[in-house]
Tab-separated table of C-alpha atoms in Angstrom:
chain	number	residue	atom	x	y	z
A	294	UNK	CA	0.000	0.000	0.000
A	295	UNK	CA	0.827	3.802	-0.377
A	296	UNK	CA	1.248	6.285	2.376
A	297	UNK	CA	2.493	9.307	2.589
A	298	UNK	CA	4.446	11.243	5.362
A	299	UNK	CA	4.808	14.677	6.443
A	300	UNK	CA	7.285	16.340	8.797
A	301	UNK	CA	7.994	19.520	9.783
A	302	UNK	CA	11.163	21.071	8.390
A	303	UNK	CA	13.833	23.100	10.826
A	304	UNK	CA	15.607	25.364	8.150
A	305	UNK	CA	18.219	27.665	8.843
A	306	UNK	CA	17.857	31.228	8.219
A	307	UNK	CA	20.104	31.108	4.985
A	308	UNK	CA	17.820	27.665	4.104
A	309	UNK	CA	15.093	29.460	4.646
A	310	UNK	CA	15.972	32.265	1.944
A	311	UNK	CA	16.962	29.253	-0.538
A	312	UNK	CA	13.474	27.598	-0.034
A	313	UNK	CA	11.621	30.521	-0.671
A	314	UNK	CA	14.334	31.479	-3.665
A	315	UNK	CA	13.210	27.584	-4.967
A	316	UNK	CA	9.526	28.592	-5.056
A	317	UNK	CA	10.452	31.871	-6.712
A	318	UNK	CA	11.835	30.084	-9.679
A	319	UNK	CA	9.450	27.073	-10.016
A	320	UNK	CA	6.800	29.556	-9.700
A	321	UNK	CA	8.708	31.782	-12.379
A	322	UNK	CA	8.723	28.548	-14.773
A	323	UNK	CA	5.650	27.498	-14.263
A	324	UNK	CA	4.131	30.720	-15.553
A	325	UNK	CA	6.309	31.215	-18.036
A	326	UNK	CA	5.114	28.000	-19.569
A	327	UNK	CA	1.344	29.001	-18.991
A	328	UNK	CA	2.048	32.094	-20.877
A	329	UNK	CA	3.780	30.233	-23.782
A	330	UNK	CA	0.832	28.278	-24.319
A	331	UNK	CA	-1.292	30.696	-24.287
A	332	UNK	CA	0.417	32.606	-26.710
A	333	UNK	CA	1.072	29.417	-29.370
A	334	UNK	CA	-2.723	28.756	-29.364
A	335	UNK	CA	-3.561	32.532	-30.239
A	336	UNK	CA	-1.168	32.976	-32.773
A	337	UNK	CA	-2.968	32.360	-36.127
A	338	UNK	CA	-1.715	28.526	-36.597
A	339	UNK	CA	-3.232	28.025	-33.258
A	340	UNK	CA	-0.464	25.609	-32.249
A	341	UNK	CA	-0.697	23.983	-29.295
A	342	UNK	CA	2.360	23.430	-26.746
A	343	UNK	CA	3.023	19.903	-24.932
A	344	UNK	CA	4.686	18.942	-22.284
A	345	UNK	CA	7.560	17.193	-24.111
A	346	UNK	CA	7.950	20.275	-26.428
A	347	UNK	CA	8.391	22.526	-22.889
A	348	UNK	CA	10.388	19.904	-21.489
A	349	UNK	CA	12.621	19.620	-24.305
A	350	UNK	CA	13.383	23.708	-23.727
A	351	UNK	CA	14.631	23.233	-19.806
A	352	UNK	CA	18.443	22.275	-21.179
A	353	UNK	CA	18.655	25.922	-22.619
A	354	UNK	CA	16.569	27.707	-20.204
A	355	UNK	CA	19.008	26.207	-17.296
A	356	UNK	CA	22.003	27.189	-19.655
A	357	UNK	CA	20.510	30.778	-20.311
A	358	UNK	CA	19.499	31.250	-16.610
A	359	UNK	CA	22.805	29.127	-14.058
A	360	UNK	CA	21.808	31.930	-11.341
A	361	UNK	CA	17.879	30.937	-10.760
A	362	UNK	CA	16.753	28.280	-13.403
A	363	UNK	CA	20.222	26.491	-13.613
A	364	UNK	CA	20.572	26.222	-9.966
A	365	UNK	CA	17.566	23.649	-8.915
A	366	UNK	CA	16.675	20.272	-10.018
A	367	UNK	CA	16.505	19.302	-13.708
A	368	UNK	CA	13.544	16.732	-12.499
A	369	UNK	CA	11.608	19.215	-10.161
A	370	UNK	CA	11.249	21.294	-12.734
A	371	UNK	CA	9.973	18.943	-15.159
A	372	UNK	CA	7.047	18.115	-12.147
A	373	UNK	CA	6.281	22.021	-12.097
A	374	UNK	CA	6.190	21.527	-16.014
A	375	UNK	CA	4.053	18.459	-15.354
A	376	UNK	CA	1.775	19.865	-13.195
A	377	UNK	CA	0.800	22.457	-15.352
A	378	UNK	CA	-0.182	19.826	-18.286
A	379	UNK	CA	-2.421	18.401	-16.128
A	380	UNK	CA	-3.658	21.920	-15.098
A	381	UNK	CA	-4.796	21.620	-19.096
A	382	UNK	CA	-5.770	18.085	-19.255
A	383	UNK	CA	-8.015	18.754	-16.631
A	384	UNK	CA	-9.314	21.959	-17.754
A	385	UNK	CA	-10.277	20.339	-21.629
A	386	UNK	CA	-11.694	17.238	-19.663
A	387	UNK	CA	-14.293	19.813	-18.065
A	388	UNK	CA	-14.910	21.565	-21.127
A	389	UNK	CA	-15.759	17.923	-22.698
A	390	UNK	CA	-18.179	17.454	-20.207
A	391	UNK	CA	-19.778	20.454	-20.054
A	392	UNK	CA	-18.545	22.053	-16.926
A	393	UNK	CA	-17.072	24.942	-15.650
A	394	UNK	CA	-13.795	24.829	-17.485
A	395	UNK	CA	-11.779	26.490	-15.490
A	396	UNK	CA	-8.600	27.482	-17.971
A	397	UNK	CA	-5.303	27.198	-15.721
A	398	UNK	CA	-4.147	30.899	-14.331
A	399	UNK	CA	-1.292	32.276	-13.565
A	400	UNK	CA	0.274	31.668	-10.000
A	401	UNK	CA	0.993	34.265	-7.576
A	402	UNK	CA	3.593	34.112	-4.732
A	403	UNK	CA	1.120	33.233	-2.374
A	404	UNK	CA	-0.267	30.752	-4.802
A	405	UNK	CA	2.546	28.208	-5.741
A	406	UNK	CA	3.595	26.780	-2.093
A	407	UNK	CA	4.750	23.182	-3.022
A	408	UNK	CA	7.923	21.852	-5.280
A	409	UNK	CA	7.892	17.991	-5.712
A	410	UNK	CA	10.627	15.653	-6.648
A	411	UNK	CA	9.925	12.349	-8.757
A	412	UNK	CA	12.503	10.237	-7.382
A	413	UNK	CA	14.706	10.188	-4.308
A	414	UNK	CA	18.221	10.641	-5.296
A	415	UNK	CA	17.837	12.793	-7.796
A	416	UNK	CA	17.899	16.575	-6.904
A	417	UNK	CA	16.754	15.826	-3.013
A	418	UNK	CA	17.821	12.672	-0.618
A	419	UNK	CA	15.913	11.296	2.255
A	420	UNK	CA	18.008	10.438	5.366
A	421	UNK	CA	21.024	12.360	3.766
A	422	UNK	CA	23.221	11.855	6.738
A	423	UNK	CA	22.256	8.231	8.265
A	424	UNK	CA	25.335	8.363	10.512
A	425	UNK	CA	23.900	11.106	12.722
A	426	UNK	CA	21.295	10.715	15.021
A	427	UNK	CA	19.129	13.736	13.692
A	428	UNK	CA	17.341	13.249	10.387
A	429	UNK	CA	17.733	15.241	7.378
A	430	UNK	CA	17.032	15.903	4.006
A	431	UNK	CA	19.415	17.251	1.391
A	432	UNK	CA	17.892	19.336	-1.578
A	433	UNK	CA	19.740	20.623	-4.469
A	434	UNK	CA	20.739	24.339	-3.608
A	435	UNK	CA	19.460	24.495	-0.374
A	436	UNK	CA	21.529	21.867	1.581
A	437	UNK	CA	20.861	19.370	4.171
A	438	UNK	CA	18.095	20.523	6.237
A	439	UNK	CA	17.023	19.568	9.836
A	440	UNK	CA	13.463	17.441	10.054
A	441	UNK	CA	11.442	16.748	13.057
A	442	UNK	CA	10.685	13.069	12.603
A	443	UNK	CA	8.004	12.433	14.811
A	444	UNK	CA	7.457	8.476	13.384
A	445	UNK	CA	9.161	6.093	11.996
A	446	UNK	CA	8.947	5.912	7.621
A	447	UNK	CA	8.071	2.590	6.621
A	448	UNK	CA	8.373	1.569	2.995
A	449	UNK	CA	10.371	2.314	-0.073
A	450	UNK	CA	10.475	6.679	-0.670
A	451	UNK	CA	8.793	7.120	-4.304
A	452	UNK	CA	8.816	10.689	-3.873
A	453	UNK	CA	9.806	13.808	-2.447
A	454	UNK	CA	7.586	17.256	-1.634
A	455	UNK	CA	8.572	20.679	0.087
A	456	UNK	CA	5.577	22.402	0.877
A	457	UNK	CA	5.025	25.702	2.231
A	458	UNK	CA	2.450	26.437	5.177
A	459	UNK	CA	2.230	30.058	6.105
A	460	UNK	CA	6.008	30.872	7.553
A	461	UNK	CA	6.301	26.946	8.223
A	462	UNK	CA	7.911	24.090	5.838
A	463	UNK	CA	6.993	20.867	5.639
A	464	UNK	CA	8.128	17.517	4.056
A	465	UNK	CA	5.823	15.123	2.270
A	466	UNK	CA	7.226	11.316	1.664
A	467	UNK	CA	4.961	9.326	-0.702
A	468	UNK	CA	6.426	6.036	0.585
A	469	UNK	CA	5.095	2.336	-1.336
A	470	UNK	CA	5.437	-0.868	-0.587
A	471	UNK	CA	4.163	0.184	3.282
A	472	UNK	CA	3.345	-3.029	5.018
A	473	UNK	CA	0.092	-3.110	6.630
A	474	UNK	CA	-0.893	-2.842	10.225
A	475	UNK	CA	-3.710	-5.210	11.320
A	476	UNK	CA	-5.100	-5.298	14.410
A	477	UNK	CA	-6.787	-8.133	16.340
A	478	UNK	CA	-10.098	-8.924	15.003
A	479	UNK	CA	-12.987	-7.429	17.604
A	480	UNK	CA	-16.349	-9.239	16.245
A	481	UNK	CA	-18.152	-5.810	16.462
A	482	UNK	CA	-20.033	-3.492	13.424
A	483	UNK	CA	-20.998	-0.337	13.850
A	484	UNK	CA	-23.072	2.224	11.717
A	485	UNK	CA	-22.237	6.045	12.395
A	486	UNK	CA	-24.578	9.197	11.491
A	487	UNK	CA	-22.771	12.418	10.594
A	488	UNK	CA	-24.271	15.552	11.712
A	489	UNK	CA	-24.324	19.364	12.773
A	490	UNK	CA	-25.120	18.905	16.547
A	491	UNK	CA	-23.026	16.141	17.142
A	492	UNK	CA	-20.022	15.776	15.044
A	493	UNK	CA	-21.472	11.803	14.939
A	494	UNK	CA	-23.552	9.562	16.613
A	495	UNK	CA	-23.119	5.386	16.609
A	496	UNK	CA	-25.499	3.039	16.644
A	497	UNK	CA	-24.450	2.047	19.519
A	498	UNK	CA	-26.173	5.126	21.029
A	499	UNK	CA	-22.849	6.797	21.514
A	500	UNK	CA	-22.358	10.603	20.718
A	501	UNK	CA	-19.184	12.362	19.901
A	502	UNK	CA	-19.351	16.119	20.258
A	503	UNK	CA	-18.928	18.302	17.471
A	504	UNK	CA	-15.493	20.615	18.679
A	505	UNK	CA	-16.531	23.849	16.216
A	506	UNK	CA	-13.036	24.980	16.181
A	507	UNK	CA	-14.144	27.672	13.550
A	508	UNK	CA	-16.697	28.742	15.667
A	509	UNK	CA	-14.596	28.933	18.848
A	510	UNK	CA	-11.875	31.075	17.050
A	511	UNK	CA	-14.933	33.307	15.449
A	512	UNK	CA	-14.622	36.526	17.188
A	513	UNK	CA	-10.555	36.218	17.254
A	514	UNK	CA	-11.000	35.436	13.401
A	515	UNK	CA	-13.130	38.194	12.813
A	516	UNK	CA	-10.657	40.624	14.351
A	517	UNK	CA	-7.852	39.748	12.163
A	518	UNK	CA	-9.910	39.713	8.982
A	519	UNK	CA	-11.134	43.306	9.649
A	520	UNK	CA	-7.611	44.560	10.300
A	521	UNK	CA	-6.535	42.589	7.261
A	522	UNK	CA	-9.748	44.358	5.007
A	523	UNK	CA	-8.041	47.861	5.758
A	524	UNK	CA	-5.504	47.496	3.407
A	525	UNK	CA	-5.952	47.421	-0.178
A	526	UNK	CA	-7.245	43.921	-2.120
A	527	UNK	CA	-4.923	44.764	-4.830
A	528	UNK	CA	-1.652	46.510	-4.727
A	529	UNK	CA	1.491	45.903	-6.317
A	530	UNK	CA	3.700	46.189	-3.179
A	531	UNK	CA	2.539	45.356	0.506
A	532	UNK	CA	3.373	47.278	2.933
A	533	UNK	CA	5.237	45.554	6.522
A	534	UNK	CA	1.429	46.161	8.440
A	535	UNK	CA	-0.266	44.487	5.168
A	536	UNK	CA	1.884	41.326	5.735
A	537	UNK	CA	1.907	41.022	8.967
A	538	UNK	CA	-1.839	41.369	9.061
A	539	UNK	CA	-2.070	38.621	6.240
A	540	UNK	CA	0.090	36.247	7.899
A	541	UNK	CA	-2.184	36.714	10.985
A	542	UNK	CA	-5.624	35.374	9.063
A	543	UNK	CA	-3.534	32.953	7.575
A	544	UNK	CA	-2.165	31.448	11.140
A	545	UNK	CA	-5.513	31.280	12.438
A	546	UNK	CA	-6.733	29.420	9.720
A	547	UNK	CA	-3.554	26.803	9.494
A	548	UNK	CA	-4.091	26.547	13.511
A	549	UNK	CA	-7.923	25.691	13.106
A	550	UNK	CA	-6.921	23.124	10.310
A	551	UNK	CA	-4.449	21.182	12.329
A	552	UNK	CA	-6.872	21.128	15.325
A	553	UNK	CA	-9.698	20.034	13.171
A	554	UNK	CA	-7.381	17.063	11.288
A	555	UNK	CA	-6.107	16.219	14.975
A	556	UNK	CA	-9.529	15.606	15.846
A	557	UNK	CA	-10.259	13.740	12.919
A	558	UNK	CA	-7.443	11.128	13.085
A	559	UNK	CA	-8.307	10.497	16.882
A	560	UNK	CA	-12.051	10.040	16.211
A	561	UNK	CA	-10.861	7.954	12.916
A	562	UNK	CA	-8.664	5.677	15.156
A	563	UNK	CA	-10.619	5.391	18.263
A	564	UNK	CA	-13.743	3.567	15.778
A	565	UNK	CA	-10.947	1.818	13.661
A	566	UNK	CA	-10.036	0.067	17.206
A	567	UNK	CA	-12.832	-0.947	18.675
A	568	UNK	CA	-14.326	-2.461	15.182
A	569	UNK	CA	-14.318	-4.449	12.118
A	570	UNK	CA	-16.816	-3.440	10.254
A	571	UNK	CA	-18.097	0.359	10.133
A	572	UNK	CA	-20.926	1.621	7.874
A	573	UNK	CA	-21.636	5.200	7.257
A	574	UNK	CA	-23.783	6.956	4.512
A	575	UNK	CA	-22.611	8.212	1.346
A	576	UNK	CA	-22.238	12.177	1.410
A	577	UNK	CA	-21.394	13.992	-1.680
A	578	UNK	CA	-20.339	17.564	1.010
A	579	UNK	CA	-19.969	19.456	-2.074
A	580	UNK	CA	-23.619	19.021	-3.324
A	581	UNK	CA	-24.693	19.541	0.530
A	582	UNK	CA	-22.848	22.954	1.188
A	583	UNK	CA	-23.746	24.754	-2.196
A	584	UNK	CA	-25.895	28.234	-2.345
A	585	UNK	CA	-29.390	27.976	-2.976
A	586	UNK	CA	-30.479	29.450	-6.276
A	587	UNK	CA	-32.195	32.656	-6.773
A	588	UNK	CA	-35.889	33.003	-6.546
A	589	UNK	CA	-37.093	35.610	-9.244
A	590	UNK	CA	-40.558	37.933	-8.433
A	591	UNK	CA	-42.716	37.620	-11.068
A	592	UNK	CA	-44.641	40.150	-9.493
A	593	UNK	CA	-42.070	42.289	-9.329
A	594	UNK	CA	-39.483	42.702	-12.296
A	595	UNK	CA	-36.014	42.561	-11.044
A	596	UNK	CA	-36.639	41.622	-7.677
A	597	UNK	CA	-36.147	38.240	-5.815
A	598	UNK	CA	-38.127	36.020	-4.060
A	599	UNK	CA	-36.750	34.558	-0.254
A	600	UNK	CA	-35.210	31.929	-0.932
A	601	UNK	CA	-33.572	30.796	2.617
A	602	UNK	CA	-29.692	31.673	1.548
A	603	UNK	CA	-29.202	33.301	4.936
A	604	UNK	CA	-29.884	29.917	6.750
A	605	UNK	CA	-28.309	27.915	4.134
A	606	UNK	CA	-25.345	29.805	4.322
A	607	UNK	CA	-25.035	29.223	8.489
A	608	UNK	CA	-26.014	25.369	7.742
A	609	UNK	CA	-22.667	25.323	5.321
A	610	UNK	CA	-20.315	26.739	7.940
A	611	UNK	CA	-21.667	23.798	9.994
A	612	UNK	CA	-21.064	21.470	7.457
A	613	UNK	CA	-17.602	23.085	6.830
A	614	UNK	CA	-16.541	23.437	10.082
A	615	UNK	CA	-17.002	19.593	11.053
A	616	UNK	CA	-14.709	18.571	7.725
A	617	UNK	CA	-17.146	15.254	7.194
A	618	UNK	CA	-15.286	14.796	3.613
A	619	UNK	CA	-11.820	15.018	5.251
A	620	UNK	CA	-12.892	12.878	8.557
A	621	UNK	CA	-14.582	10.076	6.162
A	622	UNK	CA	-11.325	10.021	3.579
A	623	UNK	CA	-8.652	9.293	6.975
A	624	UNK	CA	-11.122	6.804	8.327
A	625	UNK	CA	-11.043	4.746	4.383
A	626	UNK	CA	-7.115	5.378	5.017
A	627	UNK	CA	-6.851	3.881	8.456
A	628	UNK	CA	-9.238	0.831	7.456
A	629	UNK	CA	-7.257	-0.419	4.828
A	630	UNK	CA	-3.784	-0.338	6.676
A	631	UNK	CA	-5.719	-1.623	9.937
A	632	UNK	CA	-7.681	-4.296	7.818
A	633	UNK	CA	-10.721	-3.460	8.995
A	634	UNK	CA	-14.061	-2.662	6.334
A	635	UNK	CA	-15.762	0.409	5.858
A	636	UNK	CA	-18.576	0.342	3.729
A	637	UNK	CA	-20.350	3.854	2.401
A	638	UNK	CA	-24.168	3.659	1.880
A	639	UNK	CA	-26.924	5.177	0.176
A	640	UNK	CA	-28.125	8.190	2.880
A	641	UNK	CA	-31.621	8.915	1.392
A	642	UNK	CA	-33.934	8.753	4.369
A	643	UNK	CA	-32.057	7.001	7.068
A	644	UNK	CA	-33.285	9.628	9.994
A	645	UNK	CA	-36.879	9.265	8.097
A	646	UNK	CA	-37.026	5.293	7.889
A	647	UNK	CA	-38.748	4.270	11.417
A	648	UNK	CA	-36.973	1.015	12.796
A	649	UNK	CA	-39.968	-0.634	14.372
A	650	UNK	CA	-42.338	-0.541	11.476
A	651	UNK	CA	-39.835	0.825	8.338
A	652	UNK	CA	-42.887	3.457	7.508
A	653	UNK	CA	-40.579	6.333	5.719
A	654	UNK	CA	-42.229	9.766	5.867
A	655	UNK	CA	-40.524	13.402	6.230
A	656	UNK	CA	-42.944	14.061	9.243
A	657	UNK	CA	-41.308	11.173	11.311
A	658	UNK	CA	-38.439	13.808	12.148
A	659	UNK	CA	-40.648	15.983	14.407
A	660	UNK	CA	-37.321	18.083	15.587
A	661	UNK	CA	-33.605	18.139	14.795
A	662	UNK	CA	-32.864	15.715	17.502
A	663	UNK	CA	-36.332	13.160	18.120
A	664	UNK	CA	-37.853	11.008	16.034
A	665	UNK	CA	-40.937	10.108	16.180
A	666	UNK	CA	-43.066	7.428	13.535
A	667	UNK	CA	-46.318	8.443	12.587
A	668	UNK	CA	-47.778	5.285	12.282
A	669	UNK	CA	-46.661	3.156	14.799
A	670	UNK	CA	-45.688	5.889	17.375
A	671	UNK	CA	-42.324	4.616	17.800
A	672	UNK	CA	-39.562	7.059	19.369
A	673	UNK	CA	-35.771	7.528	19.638
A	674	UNK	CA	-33.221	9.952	19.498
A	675	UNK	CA	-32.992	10.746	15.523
A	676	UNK	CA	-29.273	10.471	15.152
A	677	UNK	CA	-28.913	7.261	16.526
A	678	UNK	CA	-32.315	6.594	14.134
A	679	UNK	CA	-30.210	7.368	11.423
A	680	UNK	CA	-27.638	5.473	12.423
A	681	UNK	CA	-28.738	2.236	13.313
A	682	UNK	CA	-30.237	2.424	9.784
A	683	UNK	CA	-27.069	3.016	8.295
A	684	UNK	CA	-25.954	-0.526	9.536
A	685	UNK	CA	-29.064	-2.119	8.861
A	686	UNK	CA	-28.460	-1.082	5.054
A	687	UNK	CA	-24.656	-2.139	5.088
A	688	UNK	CA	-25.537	-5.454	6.449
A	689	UNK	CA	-27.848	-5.831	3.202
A	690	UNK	CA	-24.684	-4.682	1.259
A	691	UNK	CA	-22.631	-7.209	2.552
A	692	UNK	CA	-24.764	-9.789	2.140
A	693	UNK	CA	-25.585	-9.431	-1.229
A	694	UNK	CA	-21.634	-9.031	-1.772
A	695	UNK	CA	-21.061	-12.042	-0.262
């Protein structure tokens, strides 16, 4: 199996210059090559540019440029190069479809934060000094740098990433061949009900409280943000206070996103332990959290109908805030190294679907938290309603798998 790693980087000042002198020039490339695309295709033959044409080009732009291009890795530079041909396969794949294309912009410098490298040993080296008892990593011009390895990498290092997180720098091992981890068998299944209230509910009865860490940084998050909307949205120089301000928004965001994938993993593991088998329903987050469409007057030309976007909106945050897309993807991850199961089912009308007398009916959730049938009377908690049908449906799954 894959897995991938990521440690925190101790640079010293000088590496810390060279890093952000690496980004420069990838980001520097990377547009460059977005810009000679875009200017083959609207030249009358309307040629279009490949990657193997751009790639073929690096040999003289390294020779042209030994201060900047010529300095980094031949290979990391054809990933930035790489990158930015899938920026276009994607972007003619959407216009195939008929979606929002989405043509591939230009980056700015806070916009370009990561520089990968194919293959260790060429241009970067994991464990570049295995005689000392600290860990590094050597990258071409920038040197061996210090990393806080907080676990042990198991598996064969595919490839390398230096990533950029505010005014911290990371490392990011994609490691294969990662032997799996399995833990003792436990005999239990569980089903487990996402929600607002609580972050999820078992069908065991249990309840795990939603943390809100957006919500408990609001106010301090909507000091910074004002401070920040002082300054100008678009300048072509920011000023020391513009900065500082910026990187302020920005640490209170990376702090809430830690804290929030913290909680995640724990939660993850915790159900991951005690069970083989857990069920939970099939969100698609993305369809859940978008705005309502506009309600035109016909009464009234050019006006708009209510159409609840206020609520909505505060329902989103919710949504948001609890991360059920990022929480459901690391529980998947643990499964499959733990060898346990985890099996995603359909979530139309599990709080609706009474489990005495299966009679499905929107009126059956008389509040956000009770359930009650209206035909047989039965009552519960409507969370662990939802739940408890959640694993009723995966059993059927696995049965007619098996």
């Amino acid at each position: 199996m894959i897995r991938a790693y990521k440690f925190l980087l101790r640079p010293t000042a000088r590496q810390t210059v060279a890093l952000g002198e690496m980004l420069r020039d990838h980001r520097s490339l990377y547009n460059g090559a977005l810009q000679e695309r875009r200017d083959a295709y609207r030249h009358t033959s309307k040629t279009s540019v490949r990657y193997g044409d751009q790639s073929a080009q690096l040999k003289e732009i390294r020779a042209f440029d030994p201060e900047r291009q010529g300095r980094w890795s031949f290979s990391s530079q054809q990933a930035t190069l790489r990158r930015l041909d899938k920026a276009f396969a994607a972007f003619f794949r959407r216009v195939k479809a008929g979606q929002t294309p989405g043509y591939p912009r230009f980056k700015g410098v806070g916009h370009f934060d990561t520089v990968t490298f194919p293959k260790d040993g060429d241009g970067c080296r994991w464990d570049s000094t295995p005689h000392d008892a600290q860990t590094r990593v050597r990258l071409q011009g920038v040197g061996h740098i210090r990393v806080h390895q907080h676990r042990p990498v198991r598996g064969r290092v595919k490839t390398i990433s230096v990533k950029r997180e505010g005014n911290r720098w990371y490392i990011v091992l994609a490691c294969g061949d990662v032997p799996s981890e399995e833990l003792p068998p436990t005999g239990a299944i569980v089903g487990i009900d996402m929600g607002v209230a609580h972050f999820l509910t078992t069908s065991d009865g249990e309840h795990v409280a939603n943390p809100r860490f957006l919500t408990a940084m609001a106010e301090e998050m909507a000091e910074a943000q004002r401070h920040l909307a002082t300054f100008p949205k678009r300048t072509r120089q920011r000023t020391k206070r513009h900065r500082a301000a910026a990187r302020k928004v920005a640490k209170l965001h990376g702090k809430i996103r830690r804290q929030r994938a913290d909680f995640h993993h724990k939660t993850a593991r915790a159900l991951i332990a005690d069970h083989d088998v857990i069920a939970h329903e099939r969100l698609n987050t993305a369809g859940m959290t978008k705005s309502p469409q506009p309600k035109a007057d016909p009464e009234q030309p050019g006006g708009f109908l209510p159409n609840g976007a206020a609520a909505k909106a505060g329902l989103n945050r919710s949504i948001l805030d609890a991360g059920w897309a990022q929480f459901l993807g690391i529980l998947a991850n643990k499964a499959e190294s733990a060898g346990r199961l985890v099996v995603p089912v359909d979530a139309r009308n599990t709080s609706r679907t009474c489990l005495s007398c299966g009679h499905v009916a929107k009126e059956n959730r008389a509040t956000q938290a009770r359930f009650q049938c209206t035909a047989c009377g039965f009552a519960a908690n409507a969370d662990y309603v939802g739940a408890t049908n959640v694993l009723n449906r995966a059993g059927l799954a696995l049965c007619a798998a098996a």
